[in-house]
Amino acid sequence: MKFTKMQGLGNDYVYVNGFTESVENKEEAARLLSDRHFGVGSDGLILINPSEVADFEMEMYNADGSRGKMCGNGIRCVAKYVYDYGLTDKTKISVETLGGIKYLDLTVEDGKVVLVRVDMGEPILEADKIPVAAGKEKVIDEPIVVEEKEYRTTSVSMGNPHTVVYMDEIATLDLEKIGPGFECHPWFPDRVNTEFVKVIDDTLLEMRVWERGSGETLACGTGACAVAVASILNGLAKREVTVRLLGGDLKIEWDEKTNHVFMTGPAAVVFDGEIALI
């Protein structure tokens, strides 16, 4: 099977052209390919397929083989792939995901995509739609107990569920220890992605992320969007912010008129390869 490894701010996936390649057991393939010792090494598997409702479909699987609804860094790489590898010559495309159809603007230099702006749609704040079983209509700065310690959290869905926790220091945080406690907390029936955030000022936010099904990753695009929305709701940030992740920066805007969240960031090809799936 031919594949391309790509990354958006270090959030890396194995990409497969679903127009020309066929993957039988996608869940097992995701686990095998994602293994950083016995496979290619990635945060998951993304197939780029034909779509009846958009220009392309993004079919995403996490490193543990579970199906993902949406990936902000992943969808930017999809945009770069379809343009750079000649599947389209358009600089405005639509991509079908389990989190809805997303619309992307591509910035091209010397025939290659260098930057992608994604209309991530409207944030979902209703607890039952995220979902969060917290007994609240919305979860904004609400107390949650994880591993016998209380935190304050704000929950947002950007096509997949996120909960945001603010801290004075995140650099030394042991995510391997506390991340699973959030991911599998009873509040989150579909599990949850958790962002741990330090507010630098009202235009700059630093975050680390524990992604459901993948653990800590260098970047999470939907997570950065959720962090921006949560920070605005908590009066901590302006409508346009820079979110600084371990892998780099994303520009996030929550447009007041349309209620849509826009994410702008890079995408890069790491290498092309071919692997035999057993």
Coordinates of N, CA and C in Angstrom, one line a residue, residues 30-140:
A30 N -4.8 1.2 11.1 CA -4.4 2.4 11.9 C -3.5 2.1 13.0
R31 N -3.8 1.0 13.7 CA -3.0 0.6 14.9 C -1.6 0.2 14.4
L32 N -1.5 -0.6 13.3 CA -0.2 -1.0 12.8 C 0.6 0.1 12.3
L33 N 0.0 1.0 11.4 CA 0.7 2.1 10.8 C 1.2 3.1 11.9
S34 N 0.4 3.3 12.9 CA 0.7 4.3 13.9 C 1.8 4.0 14.8
D35 N 2.1 2.7 15.0 CA 3.1 2.2 15.9 C 4.5 2.8 15.5
R36 N 5.1 3.5 16.5 CA 6.3 4.2 16.2 C 7.6 3.3 16.3
H37 N 7.3 2.0 16.6 CA 8.5 1.0 16.7 C 8.3 0.0 15.6
F38 N 7.1 -0.5 15.3 CA 6.9 -1.6 14.3 C 6.2 -1.1 13.1
G39 N 5.7 0.1 13.1 CA 5.0 0.7 11.9 C 5.7 1.9 11.3
V40 N 4.9 2.7 10.7 CA 5.4 4.0 10.2 C 5.6 5.0 11.3
G41 N 4.7 5.0 12.2 CA 4.8 6.0 13.3 C 3.9 7.2 13.0
S42 N 2.8 7.4 13.8 CA 1.9 8.5 13.5 C 0.9 8.6 14.6
D43 N 0.1 9.7 14.6 CA -1.0 9.8 15.5 C -2.3 9.2 15.0
G44 N -2.2 8.6 13.8 CA -3.4 7.9 13.3 C -3.3 7.8 11.8
L45 N -4.4 7.3 11.2 CA -4.5 7.1 9.7 C -5.7 7.9 9.2
I46 N -5.4 8.6 8.0 CA -6.4 9.4 7.3 C -6.5 8.9 5.9
L47 N -7.7 8.5 5.5 CA -7.9 8.2 4.1 C -8.6 9.3 3.4
I48 N -8.1 9.6 2.2 CA -8.7 10.7 1.4 C -9.5 10.1 0.3
N49 N -10.9 10.2 0.4 CA -11.8 9.5 -0.5 C -12.7 10.4 -1.3
P50 N -13.3 9.8 -2.4 CA -14.3 10.5 -3.1 C -15.5 10.8 -2.2
S51 N -16.2 11.9 -2.5 CA -17.4 12.2 -1.7 C -18.6 12.6 -2.6
E52 N -19.8 12.3 -2.2 CA -21.0 12.6 -3.0 C -21.5 14.0 -2.6
V53 N -21.0 14.5 -1.5 CA -21.6 15.8 -1.0 C -20.5 16.9 -0.9
A54 N -19.2 16.6 -1.1 CA -18.2 17.6 -1.1 C -17.1 17.2 -2.1
D55 N -16.1 18.0 -2.2 CA -15.0 17.7 -3.1 C -14.3 16.4 -2.7
F56 N -14.1 16.2 -1.4 CA -13.4 15.0 -0.9 C -14.0 14.6 0.4
E57 N -13.6 13.4 0.8 CA -14.0 12.9 2.2 C -12.7 12.7 3.0
M58 N -12.7 13.1 4.2 CA -11.6 12.7 5.1 C -12.1 11.6 6.1
E59 N -11.5 10.4 6.0 CA -11.9 9.3 6.8 C -10.8 9.1 7.8
M60 N -11.0 9.4 9.1 CA -9.9 9.5 10.1 C -10.0 8.4 11.1
Y61 N -8.9 7.8 11.5 CA -8.8 6.8 12.6 C -7.6 7.2 13.5
N62 N -7.9 7.1 14.8 CA -6.9 7.4 15.8 C -5.9 6.3 15.9
A63 N -4.8 6.5 16.7 CA -3.7 5.6 16.8 C -4.2 4.2 17.4
D64 N -5.2 4.3 18.2 CA -5.7 3.0 18.8 C -6.8 2.3 17.9
G65 N -7.0 2.9 16.7 CA -7.9 2.2 15.8 C -9.3 2.8 15.9
S66 N -9.6 3.6 16.9 CA -11.0 4.2 17.0 C -11.2 5.2 15.9
R67 N -12.5 5.4 15.5 CA -12.8 6.3 14.4 C -12.9 7.7 15.0
G68 N -12.3 8.7 14.3 CA -12.3 10.1 14.7 C -13.2 10.9 13.9
K69 N -13.9 11.8 14.5 CA -14.9 12.6 13.7 C -14.2 13.7 12.9
M70 N -13.2 14.3 13.5 CA -12.6 15.5 12.9 C -11.2 15.8 13.4
C71 N -10.3 16.3 12.6 CA -9.0 16.7 13.0 C -8.6 17.9 12.2
G72 N -8.3 19.0 13.0 CA -8.0 20.3 12.4 C -6.7 20.3 11.7
N73 N -5.6 19.7 12.3 CA -4.3 19.6 11.6 C -4.4 18.6 10.5
G74 N -5.2 17.5 10.6 CA -5.3 16.5 9.6 C -6.0 17.1 8.4
I75 N -7.0 17.9 8.5 CA -7.7 18.4 7.4 C -6.9 19.4 6.6
R76 N -6.0 20.1 7.2 CA -5.1 21.0 6.5 C -4.2 20.2 5.6
C77 N -3.7 19.1 6.2 CA -2.8 18.2 5.4 C -3.6 17.6 4.2
V78 N -4.9 17.2 4.4 CA -5.7 16.7 3.3 C -5.7 17.8 2.2
A79 N -5.9 19.0 2.5 CA -5.9 20.1 1.5 C -4.6 20.2 0.8
K80 N -3.5 20.1 1.5 CA -2.2 20.1 0.8 C -2.0 18.9 -0.1
Y81 N -2.4 17.8 0.4 CA -2.3 16.5 -0.4 C -3.0 16.6 -1.7
V82 N -4.3 17.0 -1.7 CA -5.1 16.9 -2.9 C -4.7 18.0 -3.9
Y83 N -4.1 19.1 -3.4 CA -3.6 20.1 -4.4 C -2.2 19.7 -4.9
D84 N -1.3 19.4 -4.0 CA 0.1 19.1 -4.4 C 0.2 17.8 -5.2
Y85 N -0.7 16.8 -5.0 CA -0.6 15.6 -5.7 C -1.6 15.5 -6.9
G86 N -2.1 16.7 -7.2 CA -2.9 16.8 -8.5 C -4.3 16.3 -8.5
L87 N -4.9 16.1 -7.3 CA -6.3 15.6 -7.3 C -7.3 16.8 -7.5
T88 N -6.8 18.0 -7.4 CA -7.6 19.2 -7.7 C -6.6 20.4 -8.0
D89 N -7.2 21.3 -8.8 CA -6.4 22.6 -9.1 C -7.1 23.8 -8.4
K90 N -8.2 23.5 -7.6 CA -8.9 24.5 -6.9 C -8.2 25.0 -5.6
T91 N -8.3 26.2 -5.3 CA -7.7 26.7 -4.0 C -8.8 27.0 -3.0
K92 N -10.0 26.7 -3.3 CA -11.1 26.7 -2.4 C -11.8 25.3 -2.5
I93 N -11.8 24.5 -1.4 CA -12.3 23.2 -1.5 C -13.2 22.9 -0.3
S94 N -14.0 21.8 -0.5 CA -14.9 21.3 0.6 C -14.5 19.9 1.0
V95 N -14.5 19.6 2.2 CA -14.1 18.2 2.7 C -15.2 17.7 3.6
E96 N -15.7 16.5 3.3 CA -16.7 15.8 4.2 C -16.0 15.1 5.3
T97 N -16.5 15.3 6.5 CA -16.0 14.7 7.7 C -17.2 14.2 8.5
L98 N -16.9 13.3 9.5 CA -18.0 12.9 10.4 C -18.5 14.1 11.3
G99 N -17.6 15.2 11.3 CA -18.0 16.4 12.1 C -18.6 17.4 11.2
G100 N -19.0 17.0 10.0 CA -19.7 17.9 9.0 C -18.8 18.3 7.9
I101 N -19.3 19.0 6.9 CA -18.5 19.5 5.8 C -17.7 20.7 6.1
K102 N -16.4 20.8 5.9 CA -15.6 21.9 6.2 C -15.1 22.5 4.9
Y103 N -15.0 23.9 4.9 CA -14.6 24.6 3.7 C -13.2 25.2 4.0
L104 N -12.3 25.1 3.0 CA -10.9 25.4 3.2 C -10.4 26.3 2.1
D105 N -9.6 27.3 2.5 CA -8.9 28.2 1.5 C -7.4 27.9 1.5
L106 N -6.9 27.7 0.4 CA -5.5 27.2 0.3 C -4.6 28.4 -0.2
T107 N -3.5 28.6 0.5 CA -2.5 29.6 0.0 C -1.4 28.8 -0.7
V108 N -1.1 29.1 -1.9 CA -0.2 28.4 -2.8 C 1.0 29.3 -3.1
E109 N 2.2 28.7 -3.0 CA 3.4 29.4 -3.4 C 4.3 28.4 -4.2
D110 N 4.7 28.8 -5.4 CA 5.5 27.9 -6.2 C 4.9 26.6 -6.5
G111 N 3.6 26.6 -6.6 CA 2.9 25.3 -7.0 C 2.6 24.4 -5.8
K112 N 2.9 24.8 -4.6 CA 2.7 24.0 -3.4 C 1.9 24.8 -2.3
V113 N 1.0 24.1 -1.6 CA 0.2 24.7 -0.5 C 1.1 24.9 0.7
V114 N 1.2 26.1 1.2 CA 2.0 26.4 2.3 C 1.2 26.8 3.5
L115 N -0.1 27.2 3.3 CA -0.9 27.6 4.4 C -2.4 27.3 4.1
V116 N -3.1 26.9 5.1 CA -4.6 26.5 4.9 C -5.4 27.2 6.0
R117 N -6.5 27.9 5.5 CA -7.5 28.5 6.4 C -8.7 27.6 6.3
V118 N -9.2 27.1 7.5 CA -10.3 26.2 7.5 C -11.5 26.9 8.3
D119 N -12.6 26.9 7.6 CA -13.9 27.3 8.3 C -14.3 26.0 9.1
M120 N -14.1 26.1 10.4 CA -14.4 25.0 11.3 C -15.9 24.9 11.7
G121 N -16.7 25.9 11.2 CA -18.1 25.9 11.6 C -18.4 26.5 12.9
E122 N -19.6 26.3 13.4 CA -20.0 26.8 14.7 C -19.6 25.9 15.9
P123 N -19.1 26.5 16.9 CA -18.8 25.6 18.1 C -20.1 25.2 18.8
I124 N -20.1 24.0 19.3 CA -21.2 23.4 20.0 C -21.0 23.6 21.5
L125 N -21.9 24.2 22.2 CA -21.8 24.5 23.6 C -22.8 23.8 24.4
E126 N -23.8 23.2 23.8 CA -24.8 22.5 24.6 C -24.3 21.2 25.1
A127 N -24.3 21.0 26.4 CA -23.7 19.8 27.0 C -24.1 18.5 26.4
D128 N -25.4 18.3 26.1 CA -25.9 17.0 25.6 C -25.5 16.7 24.2
K129 N -25.0 17.8 23.5 CA -24.6 17.6 22.1 C -23.1 17.4 22.0
I130 N -22.3 17.8 23.1 CA -20.9 17.7 23.0 C -20.4 16.2 22.9
P131 N -20.8 15.2 23.7 CA -21.6 15.3 24.9 C -20.9 15.3 26.2
V132 N -21.5 16.0 27.2 CA -21.0 16.0 28.6 C -22.2 15.7 29.5
A133 N -22.1 14.6 30.3 CA -23.1 14.3 31.2 C -22.9 14.9 32.6
A134 N -22.9 16.2 32.6 CA -22.6 17.0 33.8 C -23.8 17.5 34.5
G135 N -25.0 17.3 34.0 CA -26.2 17.8 34.6 C -26.4 19.3 34.4
K136 N -25.7 19.8 33.4 CA -25.8 21.3 33.2 C -26.1 21.5 31.7
E137 N -26.8 22.6 31.4 CA -27.1 23.0 30.0 C -25.8 23.3 29.2
K138 N -24.9 24.0 29.9 CA -23.6 24.3 29.3 C -22.5 24.1 30.4
V139 N -21.3 23.7 30.0 CA -20.2 23.5 31.0 C -19.2 24.5 30.8
I140 N -19.3 25.6 31.5 CA -18.4 26.8 31.4 C -17.9 27.1 32.8

